């Protein structure tokens, strides 16, 4: 009697454990898979024309970041870690020769429940090359305090936006 009962209880526990993967109690499911949506392109704005003329005689340091939007976001992952989360985005730039890739928080589109980041890189003139040679990955760390109240995280590129919701 004990052997069939223990087999029954053990098999019920094993079968019940299979449903845990899709539940909200699993920390890996707190943010779902990212989804892609198109971006509206502003008319009449050329990011290559500087707003202020540069001079070699100017002694002040320029602290502005002059990155341009990466072509598109191909993947966005939010990895939960103790004390916060890592937002990792992979994108495809238009040409080879990129450097200083960043996720810059977009203050204009960030609200109390939505955090929006612009996926930018400083790009030089270069060959188009293969998609693998134009792939870039960047990550940013957010603490639990920064994530408090955030229900959606969006990463914006030139041609699309990827978002993930809790």
Short mmCIF file of C-alpha atoms in Angstrom, two decimals:
data_model
loop_
_atom_site.label_atom_id
_atom_site.label_comp_id
_atom_site.label_asym_id
_atom_site.label_seq_id
_atom_site.Cartn_x
_atom_site.Cartn_y
_atom_site.Cartn_z
CA UNK A 1 0.00 0.00 0.00
CA UNK A 2 2.84 2.40 0.80
CA UNK A 3 4.63 1.86 -2.51
CA UNK A 4 1.66 2.70 -4.83
CA UNK A 5 0.73 5.68 -2.65
CA UNK A 6 4.29 7.07 -2.70
CA UNK A 7 4.50 6.59 -6.50
CA UNK A 8 1.17 8.38 -6.91
CA UNK A 9 2.23 11.31 -4.68
CA UNK A 10 5.63 11.55 -6.38
CA UNK A 11 4.14 11.55 -9.87
CA UNK A 12 1.55 14.19 -8.86
CA UNK A 13 4.33 16.45 -7.54
CA UNK A 14 6.40 16.03 -10.69
CA UNK A 15 3.42 16.79 -12.93
CA UNK A 16 2.51 19.84 -10.83
CA UNK A 17 6.06 21.18 -11.14
CA UNK A 18 5.73 21.37 -14.92
CA UNK A 19 3.20 24.21 -14.67
CA UNK A 20 5.55 26.46 -12.69
CA UNK A 21 7.40 27.62 -15.82
CA UNK A 22 4.45 29.65 -17.11
CA UNK A 23 3.31 31.10 -13.76
CA UNK A 24 3.91 34.63 -12.47
CA UNK A 25 5.72 33.20 -9.45
CA UNK A 26 8.67 32.30 -11.68
CA UNK A 27 11.05 35.35 -11.73
CA UNK A 28 12.11 34.58 -15.30
CA UNK A 29 8.54 35.34 -16.43
CA UNK A 30 8.25 38.77 -14.79
CA UNK A 31 9.01 40.41 -18.11
CA UNK A 32 7.62 38.68 -21.17
CA UNK A 33 9.24 38.33 -24.55
CA UNK A 34 9.91 41.56 -26.39
CA UNK A 35 7.73 42.61 -29.29
CA UNK A 36 8.56 44.82 -32.27
CA UNK A 37 6.56 47.82 -33.51
CA UNK A 38 7.33 50.47 -36.17
CA UNK A 39 8.60 53.98 -35.36
CA UNK A 40 7.35 57.25 -36.83
CA UNK A 41 10.20 59.09 -38.61
CA UNK A 42 10.26 62.89 -38.01
CA UNK A 43 10.22 64.98 -41.19
CA UNK A 44 12.74 67.72 -41.93
CA UNK A 45 15.27 66.86 -39.20
CA UNK A 46 18.82 66.02 -40.25
CA UNK A 47 20.89 64.61 -37.35
CA UNK A 48 24.12 65.15 -39.30
CA UNK A 49 23.88 68.94 -39.20
CA UNK A 50 25.26 70.27 -35.90
CA UNK A 51 23.27 72.85 -33.97
CA UNK A 52 26.35 74.82 -32.97
CA UNK A 53 29.51 75.37 -34.90
CA UNK A 54 32.57 73.62 -33.48
CA UNK A 55 35.80 75.54 -32.94
CA UNK A 56 39.32 74.41 -32.13
CA UNK A 57 39.74 77.51 -29.95
CA UNK A 58 36.85 76.66 -27.63
CA UNK A 59 38.19 75.49 -24.27
CA UNK A 60 35.00 74.04 -22.84
CA UNK A 61 34.55 70.30 -22.98
CA UNK A 62 31.53 69.00 -24.80
CA UNK A 63 29.66 66.55 -22.57
CA UNK A 64 26.83 65.91 -25.04
CA UNK A 65 26.50 62.50 -26.62
CA UNK A 66 26.24 62.69 -30.41
CA UNK A 67 25.16 59.15 -31.16
CA UNK A 68 22.65 58.42 -33.87
CA UNK A 69 19.88 55.88 -33.65
CA UNK A 70 20.88 52.32 -34.47
CA UNK A 71 19.01 51.00 -37.53
CA UNK A 72 16.82 48.48 -35.72
CA UNK A 73 16.59 46.54 -32.47
CA UNK A 74 16.76 42.84 -33.27
CA UNK A 75 16.59 41.50 -29.70
CA UNK A 76 15.90 42.81 -26.21
CA UNK A 77 16.23 40.78 -23.02
CA UNK A 78 15.62 41.73 -19.42
CA UNK A 79 17.64 39.55 -17.08
CA UNK A 80 16.61 39.64 -13.44
CA UNK A 81 19.54 39.69 -11.02
CA UNK A 82 19.74 40.15 -7.24
CA UNK A 83 19.30 43.86 -6.59
CA UNK A 84 17.91 44.76 -10.02
CA UNK A 85 17.87 43.81 -13.67
CA UNK A 86 20.07 44.02 -16.75
CA UNK A 87 18.49 45.33 -19.94
CA UNK A 88 20.41 43.89 -22.88
CA UNK A 89 19.65 44.97 -26.43
CA UNK A 90 21.11 43.77 -29.71
CA UNK A 91 20.73 45.85 -32.84
CA UNK A 92 21.80 46.13 -36.44
CA UNK A 93 23.55 49.38 -37.45
CA UNK A 94 23.30 50.72 -40.99
CA UNK A 95 27.03 50.49 -41.78
CA UNK A 96 30.22 49.13 -40.28
CA UNK A 97 32.38 51.48 -38.20
CA UNK A 98 30.25 52.03 -35.10
CA UNK A 99 31.58 52.76 -31.64
CA UNK A 100 30.45 54.09 -28.26
CA UNK A 101 27.13 52.23 -28.28
CA UNK A 102 24.72 53.30 -25.51
CA UNK A 103 21.21 52.90 -24.20
CA UNK A 104 20.26 56.51 -23.40
CA UNK A 105 17.17 57.08 -21.27
CA UNK A 106 14.61 59.14 -23.18
CA UNK A 107 13.28 61.55 -20.57
CA UNK A 108 10.51 62.87 -22.86
CA UNK A 109 8.90 59.44 -23.34
CA UNK A 110 9.62 57.97 -19.88
CA UNK A 111 6.69 57.97 -17.46
CA UNK A 112 6.14 56.52 -13.99
CA UNK A 113 5.21 53.13 -15.43
CA UNK A 114 7.14 53.09 -18.75
CA UNK A 115 10.93 53.39 -19.08
CA UNK A 116 12.04 54.28 -22.62
CA UNK A 117 15.63 54.00 -23.82
CA UNK A 118 17.12 55.20 -27.11
CA UNK A 119 19.55 52.73 -28.73
CA UNK A 120 22.32 54.96 -30.11
CA UNK A 121 25.82 54.62 -31.51
CA UNK A 122 28.39 56.92 -33.02
CA UNK A 123 28.79 55.75 -36.58
CA UNK A 124 31.57 56.47 -39.03
CA UNK A 125 31.38 56.07 -42.77
CA UNK A 126 32.06 52.51 -43.66
CA UNK A 127 31.07 49.60 -45.81
CA UNK A 128 27.66 48.08 -45.47
CA UNK A 129 29.03 44.57 -44.92
CA UNK A 130 27.12 41.58 -43.64
CA UNK A 131 24.46 41.73 -40.96
CA UNK A 132 26.70 39.83 -38.53
CA UNK A 133 29.44 42.45 -38.90
CA UNK A 134 26.95 45.26 -38.20
CA UNK A 135 25.49 43.68 -35.07
CA UNK A 136 25.98 45.54 -31.77
CA UNK A 137 25.01 44.64 -28.22
CA UNK A 138 24.70 46.98 -25.26
CA UNK A 139 23.41 46.58 -21.72
CA UNK A 140 22.38 48.83 -18.86
CA UNK A 141 21.93 47.97 -15.17
CA UNK A 142 18.81 49.09 -13.31
CA UNK A 143 18.46 48.72 -9.55
CA UNK A 144 15.30 47.56 -7.81
CA UNK A 145 14.68 51.17 -6.77
CA UNK A 146 14.81 52.32 -10.40
CA UNK A 147 12.49 49.45 -11.42
CA UNK A 148 9.91 50.23 -8.71
CA UNK A 149 6.64 51.05 -10.47
CA UNK A 150 7.98 50.30 -13.95
CA UNK A 151 5.55 48.03 -15.83
CA UNK A 152 7.03 48.33 -19.34
CA UNK A 153 10.54 48.84 -20.71
CA UNK A 154 10.95 50.08 -24.28
CA UNK A 155 14.10 50.25 -26.43
CA UNK A 156 13.74 52.56 -29.43
CA UNK A 157 15.78 52.47 -32.66
CA UNK A 158 15.41 54.26 -36.00
CA UNK A 159 13.03 51.74 -37.60
CA UNK A 160 11.40 49.91 -34.69
CA UNK A 161 10.74 49.78 -30.96
CA UNK A 162 11.00 46.66 -28.81
CA UNK A 163 9.09 46.56 -25.56
CA UNK A 164 8.68 44.11 -22.72
CA UNK A 165 5.98 44.24 -20.05
CA UNK A 166 5.65 42.78 -16.59
#
